[in-house]
XYZ file of C-alpha atoms in Angstrom:
229
model
C 0.014 -0.025 -0.009
C 1.362 3.437 -0.721
C 1.753 5.641 2.246
C 1.567 9.465 2.115
C 3.585 10.687 5.141
C 3.613 14.388 5.941
C 5.145 16.343 8.775
C 3.349 18.959 10.762
C 4.806 22.550 10.646
C 5.415 22.579 14.437
C 7.436 19.458 14.361
C 9.363 20.528 11.329
C 10.486 23.863 12.979
C 11.705 22.058 16.091
C 13.328 19.063 14.348
C 14.525 20.205 10.996
C 17.093 17.509 10.766
C 14.636 14.571 11.151
C 14.443 11.896 8.520
C 12.393 8.754 8.287
C 13.088 5.379 6.747
C 9.953 3.551 5.657
C 10.170 -0.232 4.863
C 7.254 -2.460 3.661
C 7.356 -6.171 3.146
C 5.271 -9.300 2.784
C 6.309 -11.527 5.764
C 5.669 -14.920 7.325
C 5.552 -14.169 11.042
C 5.859 -16.907 13.672
C 6.937 -17.437 17.393
C 10.554 -16.539 17.980
C 12.655 -19.553 16.754
C 15.986 -20.893 18.178
C 18.210 -19.148 15.513
C 16.817 -15.658 16.296
C 16.938 -16.276 20.069
C 20.618 -17.182 19.621
C 21.174 -13.931 17.729
C 19.502 -11.930 20.385
C 21.324 -13.659 23.250
C 24.717 -13.106 21.524
C 24.002 -9.441 20.962
C 22.746 -9.040 24.563
C 25.885 -10.543 25.959
C 28.083 -8.440 23.816
C 26.220 -5.335 25.000
C 26.461 -6.384 28.629
C 30.192 -6.811 28.305
C 31.030 -3.553 26.382
C 28.481 -0.877 27.368
C 27.949 0.966 30.631
C 24.560 2.411 31.407
C 25.919 5.952 31.624
C 27.113 5.530 27.909
C 23.707 4.879 26.547
C 22.750 8.588 26.449
C 25.920 9.246 24.377
C 24.968 6.981 21.476
C 24.176 9.536 18.703
C 20.895 8.033 17.560
C 19.662 8.021 21.232
C 21.313 11.402 22.174
C 19.590 13.109 19.373
C 16.119 11.522 19.969
C 16.300 12.581 23.588
C 17.128 16.123 22.443
C 14.183 16.025 20.163
C 11.920 15.027 23.080
C 13.028 17.830 25.127
C 12.291 20.306 22.183
C 8.830 18.853 21.875
C 8.203 19.187 25.613
C 8.736 15.736 26.954
C 11.167 14.589 29.646
C 13.223 11.779 28.065
C 14.090 10.401 31.522
C 10.471 9.698 32.269
C 9.458 8.674 28.674
C 12.542 7.067 27.321
C 12.996 6.191 23.544
C 12.376 2.444 22.852
C 16.022 1.819 21.888
C 17.192 3.253 25.159
C 14.716 1.239 27.200
C 16.013 -1.957 25.595
C 19.614 -1.196 26.188
C 19.008 -0.234 29.781
C 17.106 -3.498 30.445
C 19.962 -5.525 29.206
C 22.726 -3.652 31.067
C 20.738 -3.881 34.285
C 20.786 -7.670 33.876
C 17.108 -8.056 33.212
C 17.668 -9.966 30.008
C 15.822 -9.548 26.826
C 12.263 -10.776 26.141
C 10.959 -12.658 23.076
C 7.704 -11.620 21.458
C 7.658 -13.057 17.953
C 9.951 -13.202 15.031
C 9.072 -9.920 13.385
C 9.004 -7.757 16.662
C 12.251 -9.346 17.901
C 14.215 -8.725 14.653
C 13.132 -5.008 15.017
C 14.600 -5.154 18.571
C 17.944 -6.378 17.133
C 18.065 -3.385 14.887
C 17.265 -1.048 17.679
C 19.969 -2.650 19.946
C 22.539 -2.469 17.187
C 21.836 1.043 15.919
C 20.283 2.870 18.853
C 17.371 3.827 16.468
C 13.875 3.535 17.887
C 11.798 1.620 15.293
C 8.069 1.283 14.809
C 7.176 -2.229 13.560
C 3.455 -2.370 12.485
C 0.976 -4.639 11.022
C 0.489 -2.657 7.851
C -3.114 -3.743 7.336
C -3.971 -1.931 10.617
C -2.489 1.394 9.431
C -4.241 3.781 7.033
C -2.416 5.379 4.151
C -2.533 9.036 5.128
C -0.130 9.533 8.032
C 1.099 12.764 9.683
C 3.985 13.087 12.057
C 3.212 15.758 14.687
C 3.582 16.625 18.353
C 1.160 14.839 20.670
C -1.423 16.888 22.634
C -3.289 16.258 25.858
C -6.299 15.217 23.836
C -4.437 12.327 22.067
C -5.645 8.947 23.327
C -2.919 6.303 22.983
C -2.937 2.711 24.229
C 0.726 1.556 24.286
C 1.590 -1.973 23.826
C 1.378 -3.570 27.373
C 1.379 -0.125 28.986
C -2.317 0.978 28.965
C -3.196 4.570 28.247
C 0.111 6.515 27.612
C 0.511 10.213 27.949
C 1.792 11.205 24.511
C 1.506 15.000 25.085
C 4.812 16.461 23.920
C 6.013 13.268 22.172
C 6.517 12.953 18.389
C 3.529 10.840 17.264
C 2.284 9.160 13.975
C -1.336 9.721 13.356
C -3.596 8.337 10.695
C -7.370 8.794 10.246
C -8.169 6.593 13.252
C -5.803 8.533 15.523
C -2.217 8.177 16.929
C -0.685 4.821 16.383
C 3.041 5.187 17.292
C 5.699 7.061 19.061
C 9.496 6.431 19.515
C 8.712 5.421 22.974
C 6.030 2.851 22.309
C 3.863 1.498 19.408
C 0.097 1.186 19.983
C -2.179 -1.872 20.546
C -3.929 -0.848 17.443
C -0.981 -1.194 14.982
C 0.891 -3.841 16.779
C 2.317 -7.060 15.045
C 0.709 -10.356 15.752
C 1.481 -13.819 14.657
C -1.003 -13.590 11.846
C 0.588 -10.471 10.425
C 1.412 -10.923 6.759
C 2.191 -7.339 5.723
C 4.546 -5.161 7.751
C 5.313 -1.367 7.788
C 8.519 -0.358 9.541
C 9.534 3.152 10.485
C 13.108 4.004 11.530
C 13.227 7.480 13.213
C 16.357 9.421 12.692
C 17.273 12.661 14.373
C 21.056 12.722 13.826
C 21.843 15.781 11.673
C 23.098 15.257 8.102
C 26.366 17.070 8.932
C 27.012 14.233 11.390
C 26.272 11.550 8.725
C 22.732 10.934 9.911
C 21.598 9.773 6.604
C 24.535 7.336 6.262
C 23.598 5.773 9.576
C 20.077 5.533 8.595
C 20.896 3.855 5.322
C 22.879 1.242 7.196
C 20.042 0.600 9.609
C 17.648 0.101 6.577
C 20.006 -2.635 4.920
C 20.289 -4.327 8.388
C 16.519 -4.472 8.762
C 16.088 -5.689 5.218
C 18.525 -8.463 5.716
C 16.993 -9.573 8.947
C 13.517 -9.574 7.288
C 14.792 -11.880 4.503
C 16.581 -14.182 6.946
C 13.949 -14.457 9.855
C 10.537 -13.991 8.316
C 11.081 -14.982 4.637
C 10.142 -11.414 3.559
C 9.210 -10.859 -0.030
C 8.283 -7.612 -2.025
C 10.673 -5.626 0.339
C 10.638 -1.965 -0.539
C 12.218 1.069 1.268
C 12.453 4.695 1.024
C 13.972 7.508 3.095
C 12.122 10.752 3.581
C 14.132 13.736 4.660
C 12.249 16.773 5.659
C 15.552 18.828 5.825
C 15.498 22.211 3.957
């Protein structure tokens, strides 16, 4: 399905360096298998050995996402970007959880790159999408989190309301075992002058490779939308 993604003027003014990778694919989702668990466990062990918790905020993809939260009016220490949440969980020794093959490969990308991904069931998202700053009137049920206060967070909004933030995806758009079409967003706030687009391209290639390996993806397409002037 072709998606028309626009950016609201208030967000564009605050985050002029933002760019977005959009990936679509047909997939065969299933419970997390042994091979993917091994990949996740190996990555988790590497992170635990090589990364200190105070270093997480210095990772460029996380540092600039946190800065964007502050600009939009949200405290990133209370509403952490999803990639930061995952890294902190591992470094605290809490381990990594398995959801399903499609969600978990997205978590591998987040852990490897520091980017917060949105991994959606494409059949649950409508084609006209706006990226804007959340308001107090936005109702958002985060996955496993109940109603989430998205005021001051960057949110993706379709005709049925908000369905994703870099902190949490929504119950409405979440991936399930029966998902056959996926839509993936990779949110990049790293400025171009610091090779933000180069980093984003690498994250896209990693995601596409994992989609092919672990969910037998076909009809994979990707594009990068840059709103930089």
